[in-house]
Amino acid sequence: MGNIAENVRAILAELPPGVRLVAAAKTKSPAEVLEAIEAGVEIIGENYVQEAQAAFAVVGRKARWHYIGHLQSNKVKKAVEIFDMIETVDSIDLAREIGKRSAAAGKTMPVLIEINSGEEDQKAGVRPAEAEALIRGIAEIPNVAVQGLMTMGPYEGEPEDFRPYFKTTREVFEAVGKTGLPQVEMRYLSMGMTHSYRVAIEEGANLVRLGTKIFGPRS
Ligand SMILES: *Cc1c(COP(=O)(O)O)cnc(C)c1O
């Protein structure tokens, strides 16, 4: 399993106050997830509902669970049972489904809006210019609470190459924050992965999603 505990402790010591770590656990075993939690990780990020169910069976509520993958509507019911936050909402239809399933489960789901900050054609997320209109729509949906934004940015590049995408996302975050929309909080800005989190923090991220840096490379 390598040095998961050591890696977690080093990262937690490095992160500035107010910046929270999400351990991106895709392809990792429940035992590895548990090791990260025992070393101090408080939030697990999962891309796949089925993998999350397996890890949840072992870990339960010892951690908080964030959904960070692309959520299909037929998986929303199961996702609502496990997750404390869905970071990747990018359409009104998905938000409606989350609202419906959350209402049935007697809860309100905190969500982040995923921004396609690179404006890439095949990429998930709403384009920056369309984000505010989407958020205004989602604000009307019961049992869904918008709490911030998330972005991935393009996959390739040096850390510094990500800066413009993080900056764009932070500008949307600030602009939406100024609208004072009821039921909308701009509280969490989830940006940055293993190669880019330092730049993301400089650009205002307060949630960073690290996989490789905690668990080592994925096979
Ligand atoms: C895999 C993943 C991460 C973590 O990526 P690393 O480069 O391994 O740190 C972060 N966010 C999302 C959405 C991911 O799918």
mmCIF file of N, CA and C and ligand atoms in Angstrom, residues 24 26 47 68-69 150 152 192-195 209-213 218, ligand 1:
data_model
loop_
_atom_site.group_PDB
_atom_site.id
_atom_site.type_symbol
_atom_site.label_atom_id
_atom_site.label_comp_id
_atom_site.label_asym_id
_atom_site.label_seq_id
_atom_site.Cartn_x
_atom_site.Cartn_y
_atom_site.Cartn_z
ATOM 1 N N ALA A 24 -9.114 11.811 -3.654
ATOM 2 C CA ALA A 24 -9.764 11.247 -4.846
ATOM 3 C C ALA A 24 -9.379 9.770 -4.953
ATOM 4 N N LYS A 26 -10.531 7.060 -6.782
ATOM 5 C CA LYS A 26 -10.911 6.140 -7.864
ATOM 6 C C LYS A 26 -9.856 5.052 -8.074
ATOM 7 N N ASN A 47 -15.554 8.806 -8.000
ATOM 8 C CA ASN A 47 -16.031 9.030 -9.372
ATOM 9 C C ASN A 47 -17.105 8.048 -9.798
ATOM 10 N N ILE A 68 -17.431 13.169 -7.357
ATOM 11 C CA ILE A 68 -16.641 14.038 -8.242
ATOM 12 C C ILE A 68 -16.599 13.524 -9.679
ATOM 13 N N GLY A 69 -17.400 12.510 -9.992
ATOM 14 C CA GLY A 69 -17.420 11.964 -11.351
ATOM 15 C C GLY A 69 -18.584 12.512 -12.155
ATOM 16 N N MET A 150 -16.959 23.906 -8.938
ATOM 17 C CA MET A 150 -15.864 22.950 -9.115
ATOM 18 C C MET A 150 -15.384 23.064 -10.557
ATOM 19 N N MET A 152 -12.305 21.201 -13.426
ATOM 20 C CA MET A 152 -11.186 20.304 -13.714
ATOM 21 C C MET A 152 -10.110 21.051 -14.497
ATOM 22 N N GLY A 192 -8.104 21.999 -8.541
ATOM 23 C CA GLY A 192 -6.727 21.559 -8.347
ATOM 24 C C GLY A 192 -6.621 20.088 -8.046
ATOM 25 N N MET A 193 -5.705 19.430 -8.750
ATOM 26 C CA MET A 193 -5.417 18.022 -8.558
ATOM 27 C C MET A 193 -3.912 17.908 -8.239
ATOM 28 N N THR A 194 -3.388 16.695 -8.311
ATOM 29 C CA THR A 194 -2.002 16.494 -7.875
ATOM 30 C C THR A 194 -1.015 17.481 -8.501
ATOM 31 N N HIS A 195 -1.126 17.688 -9.805
ATOM 32 C CA HIS A 195 -0.120 18.541 -10.452
ATOM 33 C C HIS A 195 -0.424 20.034 -10.344
ATOM 34 N N ARG A 209 -8.609 18.388 -4.737
ATOM 35 C CA ARG A 209 -8.915 16.961 -4.913
ATOM 36 C C ARG A 209 -7.649 16.225 -5.342
ATOM 37 N N LEU A 210 -7.045 15.504 -4.414
ATOM 38 C CA LEU A 210 -5.773 14.844 -4.705
ATOM 39 C C LEU A 210 -5.929 13.332 -4.682
ATOM 40 N N GLY A 211 -5.483 12.687 -5.765
ATOM 41 C CA GLY A 211 -5.481 11.231 -5.841
ATOM 42 C C GLY A 211 -4.060 10.695 -5.813
ATOM 43 N N THR A 212 -3.347 10.900 -6.914
ATOM 44 C CA THR A 212 -1.995 10.368 -7.072
ATOM 45 C C THR A 212 -1.076 10.763 -5.925
ATOM 46 N N LYS A 213 -1.175 11.977 -5.471
ATOM 47 C CA LYS A 213 -0.269 12.455 -4.415
ATOM 48 C C LYS A 213 -0.500 11.724 -3.088
ATOM 49 N N ARG A 218 -2.182 5.435 -10.454
ATOM 50 C CA ARG A 218 -3.231 4.424 -10.713
ATOM 51 C C ARG A 218 -2.749 3.498 -11.824
HETATM 52 C C1 LIG B 1 -8.887 11.549 -10.428
HETATM 53 C C2 LIG B 1 -9.447 12.872 -10.091
HETATM 54 C C3 LIG B 1 -8.747 13.782 -9.286
HETATM 55 C C4 LIG B 1 -7.359 13.507 -8.727
HETATM 56 O O1 LIG B 1 -6.409 13.409 -9.730
HETATM 57 P P1 LIG B 1 -4.856 13.257 -9.396
HETATM 58 O O2 LIG B 1 -4.164 13.860 -10.552
HETATM 59 O O3 LIG B 1 -4.594 11.788 -9.251
HETATM 60 O O4 LIG B 1 -4.599 13.979 -8.120
HETATM 61 C C5 LIG B 1 -9.353 14.998 -9.005
HETATM 62 N N1 LIG B 1 -10.566 15.317 -9.474
HETATM 63 C C6 LIG B 1 -11.260 14.473 -10.242
HETATM 64 C C7 LIG B 1 -12.597 14.896 -10.722
HETATM 65 C C8 LIG B 1 -10.733 13.236 -10.586
HETATM 66 O O5 LIG B 1 -11.450 12.418 -11.377
#
